[in-house]
């Protein structure tokens, strides 16, 4: 009984201590202080960030696939070079973000293994096919435009490594968005067939892009907590509305039609869009999108074929470490 009482007392003391730490942690968040890897943080904060940053990293890596598919088929050397540079940027973004996620205590290997096993998600938008060259323009204009809308606030995320990584990511994404818009502008100013191709791409990508921002606020599982901890600064619906308001005038400039005939403009100047088919979104997240299996299959194949590189790098690191120890002993 005496031992049990001591254990109960210790547990209560730890609970009081954790509550006090949590209070100080939230005070730092409210004061706009950055949280760094060695700082104390609630387990739920660490878990939420690991999930979000790793999913962001997975999205960058998987996002290379639909565009990489067009590098050899780009219509000119200039377009080929620009697309190649963009795909390389996306790879770099994934590496920045994996590094940021590792500061929370989970290794890159674990994060990648979870994605390859289908236990970690990536953005639903990359499970749609790129059918024509206009899709590359639509991805740059719409997908990267939506990404910028979502990611610029992350530059002020409360977690330091994530916020700092996002500064460079957002700068590069802005170039990608401009490249995509320029492709769509060229097509829409071209012949009838080219403009039709641009309109078809807009028709197919518009609704999946709106789904990119995540489920509506009333159905979001993580929004309130992420906002309280200042991981997120805006809700899914707020970001979606900002994107729509910014993009509709761009479509009008291109001479293209948003595939939402019931869209209206309210008194505040916001574009009111029709209800989103969230069943499609849920099906894609569940692995039933047009390209889910192809995307994961391609990543697993690349991971397996790259095993020799990882093994060689590990062997070299071990050999170098052994040499350094030997030199130090001398």
Short mmCIF file of C-alpha atoms in Angstrom, two decimals:
data_model
loop_
_atom_site.label_atom_id
_atom_site.label_comp_id
_atom_site.label_asym_id
_atom_site.label_seq_id
_atom_site.Cartn_x
_atom_site.Cartn_y
_atom_site.Cartn_z
CA UNK A 1 0.00 0.00 0.00
CA UNK A 2 2.84 2.37 0.88
CA UNK A 3 4.56 1.70 -2.48
CA UNK A 4 1.28 2.22 -4.34
CA UNK A 5 0.77 5.53 -2.55
CA UNK A 6 4.27 6.67 -3.53
CA UNK A 7 3.66 5.74 -7.18
CA UNK A 8 0.36 7.64 -7.17
CA UNK A 9 2.05 10.66 -5.65
CA UNK A 10 4.84 10.56 -8.25
CA UNK A 11 2.29 10.36 -11.07
CA UNK A 12 0.39 13.33 -9.69
CA UNK A 13 3.62 15.33 -9.39
CA UNK A 14 4.52 14.54 -13.00
CA UNK A 15 1.04 15.56 -14.10
CA UNK A 16 1.35 18.89 -12.29
CA UNK A 17 4.83 19.44 -13.76
CA UNK A 18 3.64 18.64 -17.30
CA UNK A 19 0.66 20.97 -16.87
CA UNK A 20 2.99 23.76 -15.78
CA UNK A 21 5.29 23.11 -18.75
CA UNK A 22 2.32 23.07 -21.11
CA UNK A 23 1.21 26.44 -19.75
CA UNK A 24 4.66 27.96 -20.28
CA UNK A 25 4.82 26.39 -23.75
CA UNK A 26 1.49 27.93 -24.77
CA UNK A 27 2.60 31.28 -23.37
CA UNK A 28 5.63 31.16 -25.67
CA UNK A 29 3.39 30.31 -28.62
CA UNK A 30 1.04 33.19 -27.77
CA UNK A 31 4.05 35.53 -27.57
CA UNK A 32 5.06 34.50 -31.12
CA UNK A 33 8.28 32.82 -29.94
CA UNK A 34 9.75 30.08 -32.12
CA UNK A 35 9.96 26.56 -30.74
CA UNK A 36 13.28 24.85 -31.51
CA UNK A 37 14.16 21.12 -31.52
CA UNK A 38 15.79 21.09 -28.08
CA UNK A 39 12.92 22.97 -26.42
CA UNK A 40 10.32 21.12 -24.37
CA UNK A 41 7.10 20.55 -26.29
CA UNK A 42 3.91 18.55 -25.67
CA UNK A 43 3.91 15.08 -27.18
CA UNK A 44 0.82 15.97 -29.21
CA UNK A 45 2.59 19.03 -30.71
CA UNK A 46 5.53 16.84 -31.76
CA UNK A 47 3.18 14.22 -33.22
CA UNK A 48 1.10 16.79 -35.12
CA UNK A 49 4.17 18.42 -36.63
CA UNK A 50 5.77 15.10 -37.56
CA UNK A 51 2.58 14.09 -39.36
CA UNK A 52 2.18 17.41 -41.18
CA UNK A 53 5.81 17.95 -42.18
CA UNK A 54 6.32 14.36 -43.30
CA UNK A 55 3.13 14.43 -45.37
CA UNK A 56 4.34 17.67 -46.91
CA UNK A 57 7.69 16.03 -47.74
CA UNK A 58 5.98 12.97 -49.22
CA UNK A 59 3.84 15.28 -51.38
CA UNK A 60 6.89 17.01 -52.81
CA UNK A 61 8.52 13.69 -53.69
CA UNK A 62 5.41 12.06 -55.17
CA UNK A 63 4.63 15.38 -56.89
CA UNK A 64 7.70 14.87 -59.08
CA UNK A 65 5.97 11.96 -60.86
CA UNK A 66 3.10 13.57 -62.83
CA UNK A 67 5.41 16.30 -64.17
CA UNK A 68 8.51 14.15 -64.61
CA UNK A 69 6.36 12.13 -66.98
CA UNK A 70 6.49 15.09 -69.42
CA UNK A 71 10.19 16.03 -69.34
CA UNK A 72 11.01 14.00 -72.46
CA UNK A 73 7.85 15.22 -74.22
CA UNK A 74 8.10 18.96 -73.55
CA UNK A 75 7.38 20.94 -76.74
CA UNK A 76 10.70 22.85 -76.79
CA UNK A 77 14.17 22.84 -75.27
CA UNK A 78 13.23 25.90 -73.19
CA UNK A 79 10.17 24.13 -71.77
CA UNK A 80 12.20 20.98 -71.14
CA UNK A 81 14.87 22.88 -69.17
CA UNK A 82 12.28 24.75 -67.11
CA UNK A 83 10.36 21.58 -66.27
CA UNK A 84 13.53 19.69 -65.41
CA UNK A 85 14.56 22.49 -63.05
CA UNK A 86 11.12 22.47 -61.45
CA UNK A 87 11.18 18.73 -60.79
CA UNK A 88 14.65 19.11 -59.26
CA UNK A 89 13.30 21.88 -57.02
CA UNK A 90 10.53 19.59 -55.81
CA UNK A 91 13.06 16.92 -54.89
CA UNK A 92 15.00 19.53 -52.93
CA UNK A 93 11.86 20.64 -51.13
CA UNK A 94 11.23 17.08 -50.04
CA UNK A 95 14.75 16.80 -48.66
CA UNK A 96 14.45 20.11 -46.73
CA UNK A 97 11.21 18.92 -45.21
CA UNK A 98 12.44 15.44 -44.30
CA UNK A 99 15.35 17.13 -42.53
CA UNK A 100 12.93 19.38 -40.64
CA UNK A 101 10.81 16.37 -39.65
CA UNK A 102 13.90 14.50 -38.40
CA UNK A 103 14.52 17.25 -35.83
CA UNK A 104 11.35 16.02 -34.11
CA UNK A 105 12.88 12.63 -33.45
CA UNK A 106 11.75 10.38 -36.30
CA UNK A 107 14.31 9.28 -38.87
CA UNK A 108 13.88 9.87 -42.59
CA UNK A 109 14.00 6.13 -43.19
CA UNK A 110 11.03 5.59 -40.87
CA UNK A 111 9.05 8.37 -42.52
CA UNK A 112 9.72 7.06 -46.03
CA UNK A 113 8.91 3.49 -45.01
CA UNK A 114 5.54 4.62 -43.64
CA UNK A 115 4.72 6.33 -46.93
CA UNK A 116 5.78 3.34 -49.02
CA UNK A 117 3.67 1.07 -46.81
CA UNK A 118 0.64 3.29 -47.35
CA UNK A 119 0.53 4.30 -43.68
CA UNK A 120 1.31 7.99 -44.31
CA UNK A 121 -0.56 10.19 -46.74
CA UNK A 122 0.54 12.73 -49.31
CA UNK A 123 -1.51 15.39 -51.11
CA UNK A 124 -4.53 13.97 -52.90
CA UNK A 125 -3.84 16.13 -55.96
CA UNK A 126 -0.92 13.99 -57.11
CA UNK A 127 -3.18 11.01 -57.68
CA UNK A 128 -4.56 12.55 -60.87
CA UNK A 129 -3.01 11.92 -64.33
CA UNK A 130 -1.31 14.41 -66.63
CA UNK A 131 -2.98 13.74 -69.96
CA UNK A 132 -1.66 16.62 -72.08
CA UNK A 133 1.05 19.29 -72.02
CA UNK A 134 -1.61 21.76 -70.81
CA UNK A 135 -1.80 19.76 -67.58
CA UNK A 136 1.76 20.88 -66.81
CA UNK A 137 0.59 24.47 -67.13
CA UNK A 138 -2.48 23.79 -64.98
CA UNK A 139 -0.37 22.17 -62.28
CA UNK A 140 1.99 25.13 -62.17
CA UNK A 141 -0.78 27.71 -62.21
CA UNK A 142 -3.37 25.99 -60.01
CA UNK A 143 -1.62 23.33 -57.91
CA UNK A 144 1.46 25.41 -57.13
CA UNK A 145 -0.76 28.48 -56.73
CA UNK A 146 -2.79 26.61 -54.11
CA UNK A 147 0.41 25.38 -52.48
CA UNK A 148 1.72 28.94 -52.18
CA UNK A 149 -1.56 30.09 -50.63
CA UNK A 150 -1.23 27.33 -48.06
CA UNK A 151 2.52 27.57 -47.49
CA UNK A 152 3.20 31.29 -47.13
CA UNK A 153 1.54 31.33 -43.67
CA UNK A 154 3.76 28.36 -42.74
CA UNK A 155 6.75 30.71 -42.95
CA UNK A 156 5.39 32.01 -39.62
CA UNK A 157 4.82 28.54 -38.19
CA UNK A 158 5.67 28.29 -34.49
CA UNK A 159 8.20 25.50 -35.13
CA UNK A 160 11.49 27.05 -36.24
CA UNK A 161 12.93 24.38 -38.59
CA UNK A 162 9.65 24.10 -40.51
CA UNK A 163 9.21 27.86 -40.80
CA UNK A 164 12.77 28.37 -42.06
CA UNK A 165 12.49 25.56 -44.61
CA UNK A 166 9.29 27.09 -45.96
CA UNK A 167 10.94 30.43 -46.78
CA UNK A 168 13.05 28.90 -49.53
CA UNK A 169 10.30 26.54 -50.64
CA UNK A 170 7.85 29.41 -51.13
CA UNK A 171 10.36 31.45 -53.15
CA UNK A 172 10.87 28.56 -55.54
CA UNK A 173 7.17 27.72 -55.70
CA UNK A 174 6.44 31.27 -56.85
CA UNK A 175 8.60 30.63 -59.93
CA UNK A 176 6.74 27.39 -60.58
CA UNK A 177 3.40 29.16 -60.42
CA UNK A 178 4.55 31.82 -62.87
CA UNK A 179 5.89 29.19 -65.26
CA UNK A 180 2.56 27.37 -65.18
CA UNK A 181 0.57 30.55 -65.78
CA UNK A 182 2.86 31.45 -68.68
CA UNK A 183 2.24 28.03 -70.26
CA UNK A 184 -1.52 28.53 -69.91
CA UNK A 185 -1.23 32.06 -71.33
CA UNK A 186 0.67 30.81 -74.36
CA UNK A 187 -1.91 28.09 -74.99
CA UNK A 188 -4.89 30.39 -74.48
CA UNK A 189 -3.38 32.93 -76.90
CA UNK A 190 -2.63 30.23 -79.45
CA UNK A 191 -4.89 28.46 -81.91
CA UNK A 192 -8.34 27.05 -81.24
CA UNK A 193 -6.96 23.60 -80.48
CA UNK A 194 -4.40 24.99 -78.00
CA UNK A 195 -6.98 27.06 -76.16
CA UNK A 196 -9.30 24.07 -76.03
CA UNK A 197 -6.46 22.05 -74.50
CA UNK A 198 -5.95 24.72 -71.83
CA UNK A 199 -9.68 24.82 -71.04
CA UNK A 200 -9.83 21.03 -70.80
CA UNK A 201 -6.95 21.03 -68.31
CA UNK A 202 -8.66 23.70 -66.20
CA UNK A 203 -11.90 21.69 -66.26
CA UNK A 204 -10.17 18.56 -64.98
CA UNK A 205 -7.93 20.16 -62.33
CA UNK A 206 -10.19 22.83 -60.81
CA UNK A 207 -12.17 20.73 -58.35
CA UNK A 208 -9.27 18.46 -57.24
CA UNK A 209 -7.26 21.63 -56.56
CA UNK A 210 -10.02 23.01 -54.32
CA UNK A 211 -9.93 19.71 -52.43
CA UNK A 212 -6.17 20.19 -51.86
CA UNK A 213 -6.85 22.55 -48.97
CA UNK A 214 -8.38 19.71 -47.01
CA UNK A 215 -11.87 18.96 -45.72
CA UNK A 216 -14.23 21.74 -44.68
CA UNK A 217 -13.52 23.26 -41.29
CA UNK A 218 -16.48 21.53 -39.66
CA UNK A 219 -15.01 18.14 -40.67
CA UNK A 220 -11.32 18.88 -40.00
CA UNK A 221 -9.70 16.70 -37.34
CA UNK A 222 -6.63 18.82 -36.60
CA UNK A 223 -7.55 22.44 -37.38
CA UNK A 224 -8.36 23.81 -33.93
CA UNK A 225 -5.27 22.39 -32.24
CA UNK A 226 -2.96 23.39 -35.08
CA UNK A 227 -4.33 26.93 -34.97
CA UNK A 228 -3.95 27.12 -31.18
CA UNK A 229 -0.30 26.10 -31.51
CA UNK A 230 0.16 28.46 -34.49
CA UNK A 231 1.26 25.68 -36.78
CA UNK A 232 -1.53 26.90 -39.04
CA UNK A 233 -2.60 30.53 -39.31
CA UNK A 234 -5.72 30.08 -41.42
CA UNK A 235 -8.39 27.40 -41.65
CA UNK A 236 -8.90 25.16 -44.68
CA UNK A 237 -11.98 27.08 -45.79
CA UNK A 238 -10.29 30.47 -45.37
CA UNK A 239 -7.35 29.41 -47.53
CA UNK A 240 -9.66 27.86 -50.12
CA UNK A 241 -11.63 31.11 -50.39
CA UNK A 242 -8.45 33.18 -50.72
CA UNK A 243 -7.33 30.92 -53.55
CA UNK A 244 -10.65 31.13 -55.40
CA UNK A 245 -10.78 34.92 -55.08
CA UNK A 246 -7.25 35.22 -56.46
CA UNK A 247 -7.64 32.68 -59.26
CA UNK A 248 -10.97 33.59 -60.86
CA UNK A 249 -9.64 36.95 -62.19
CA UNK A 250 -6.59 35.14 -63.57
CA UNK A 251 -8.83 32.72 -65.46
CA UNK A 252 -10.80 35.67 -66.82
CA UNK A 253 -7.56 37.26 -68.03
CA UNK A 254 -6.64 34.02 -69.78
CA UNK A 255 -10.05 33.93 -71.44
CA UNK A 256 -10.82 30.58 -69.79
CA UNK A 257 -14.00 29.56 -67.98
CA UNK A 258 -14.04 28.23 -64.42
CA UNK A 259 -15.96 24.91 -64.59
CA UNK A 260 -18.58 26.08 -62.11
CA UNK A 261 -21.55 27.64 -63.92
CA UNK A 262 -23.35 28.36 -60.64
CA UNK A 263 -20.48 30.42 -59.20
CA UNK A 264 -21.59 33.87 -58.04
CA UNK A 265 -20.02 36.87 -56.36
CA UNK A 266 -21.32 38.06 -52.99
CA UNK A 267 -21.63 41.60 -51.68
CA UNK A 268 -18.19 41.41 -50.05
CA UNK A 269 -16.60 40.62 -53.41
CA UNK A 270 -15.89 36.95 -52.68
CA UNK A 271 -16.54 34.32 -55.33
CA UNK A 272 -19.05 31.78 -54.00
CA UNK A 273 -18.35 28.35 -55.48
CA UNK A 274 -20.63 25.33 -55.69
CA UNK A 275 -20.49 22.46 -53.15
CA UNK A 276 -17.41 20.25 -53.45
CA UNK A 277 -17.77 16.50 -54.01
CA UNK A 278 -16.08 15.38 -50.81
CA UNK A 279 -16.85 11.75 -51.57
CA UNK A 280 -14.34 11.92 -54.43
CA UNK A 281 -11.78 13.41 -52.02
CA UNK A 282 -12.37 10.64 -49.49
CA UNK A 283 -12.06 7.97 -52.17
CA UNK A 284 -8.73 9.37 -53.37
CA UNK A 285 -7.42 9.52 -49.78
CA UNK A 286 -8.54 5.92 -49.28
CA UNK A 287 -6.33 4.87 -52.20
CA UNK A 288 -8.98 4.71 -54.89
CA UNK A 289 -7.94 7.70 -57.02
CA UNK A 290 -6.99 7.42 -60.71
CA UNK A 291 -3.26 7.06 -60.02
CA UNK A 292 -2.84 6.01 -56.37
CA UNK A 293 -1.46 2.59 -57.15
CA UNK A 294 0.77 3.87 -59.94
CA UNK A 295 2.25 6.61 -57.76
CA UNK A 296 3.10 4.32 -54.84
CA UNK A 297 4.29 1.63 -57.22
CA UNK A 298 6.69 4.07 -58.88
CA UNK A 299 8.03 5.25 -55.52
CA UNK A 300 8.53 1.68 -54.27
CA UNK A 301 10.33 0.74 -57.48
CA UNK A 302 12.63 3.78 -57.22
CA UNK A 303 13.28 3.04 -53.54
CA UNK A 304 14.21 -0.57 -54.25
CA UNK A 305 16.43 0.33 -57.20
CA UNK A 306 18.20 2.97 -55.11
CA UNK A 307 19.09 0.55 -52.31
CA UNK A 308 22.66 0.18 -53.60
CA UNK A 309 23.20 3.94 -53.32
CA UNK A 310 22.07 3.98 -49.68
CA UNK A 311 24.24 0.95 -48.91
CA UNK A 312 27.28 2.52 -50.57
CA UNK A 313 26.76 5.79 -48.70
CA UNK A 314 26.44 3.94 -45.39
CA UNK A 315 29.58 1.91 -46.09
CA UNK A 316 31.52 5.05 -46.99
CA UNK A 317 30.33 6.82 -43.84
CA UNK A 318 31.32 3.85 -41.69
CA UNK A 319 34.75 3.63 -43.34
CA UNK A 320 35.35 7.35 -42.88
CA UNK A 321 34.24 7.18 -39.24
CA UNK A 322 36.62 4.27 -38.62
CA UNK A 323 39.48 6.22 -40.26
CA UNK A 324 38.77 9.31 -38.15
CA UNK A 325 38.81 7.23 -34.95
CA UNK A 326 42.11 5.65 -35.97
CA UNK A 327 43.64 9.04 -36.73
CA UNK A 328 42.45 10.42 -33.41
CA UNK A 329 44.03 7.48 -31.60
CA UNK A 330 47.38 8.22 -33.23
#
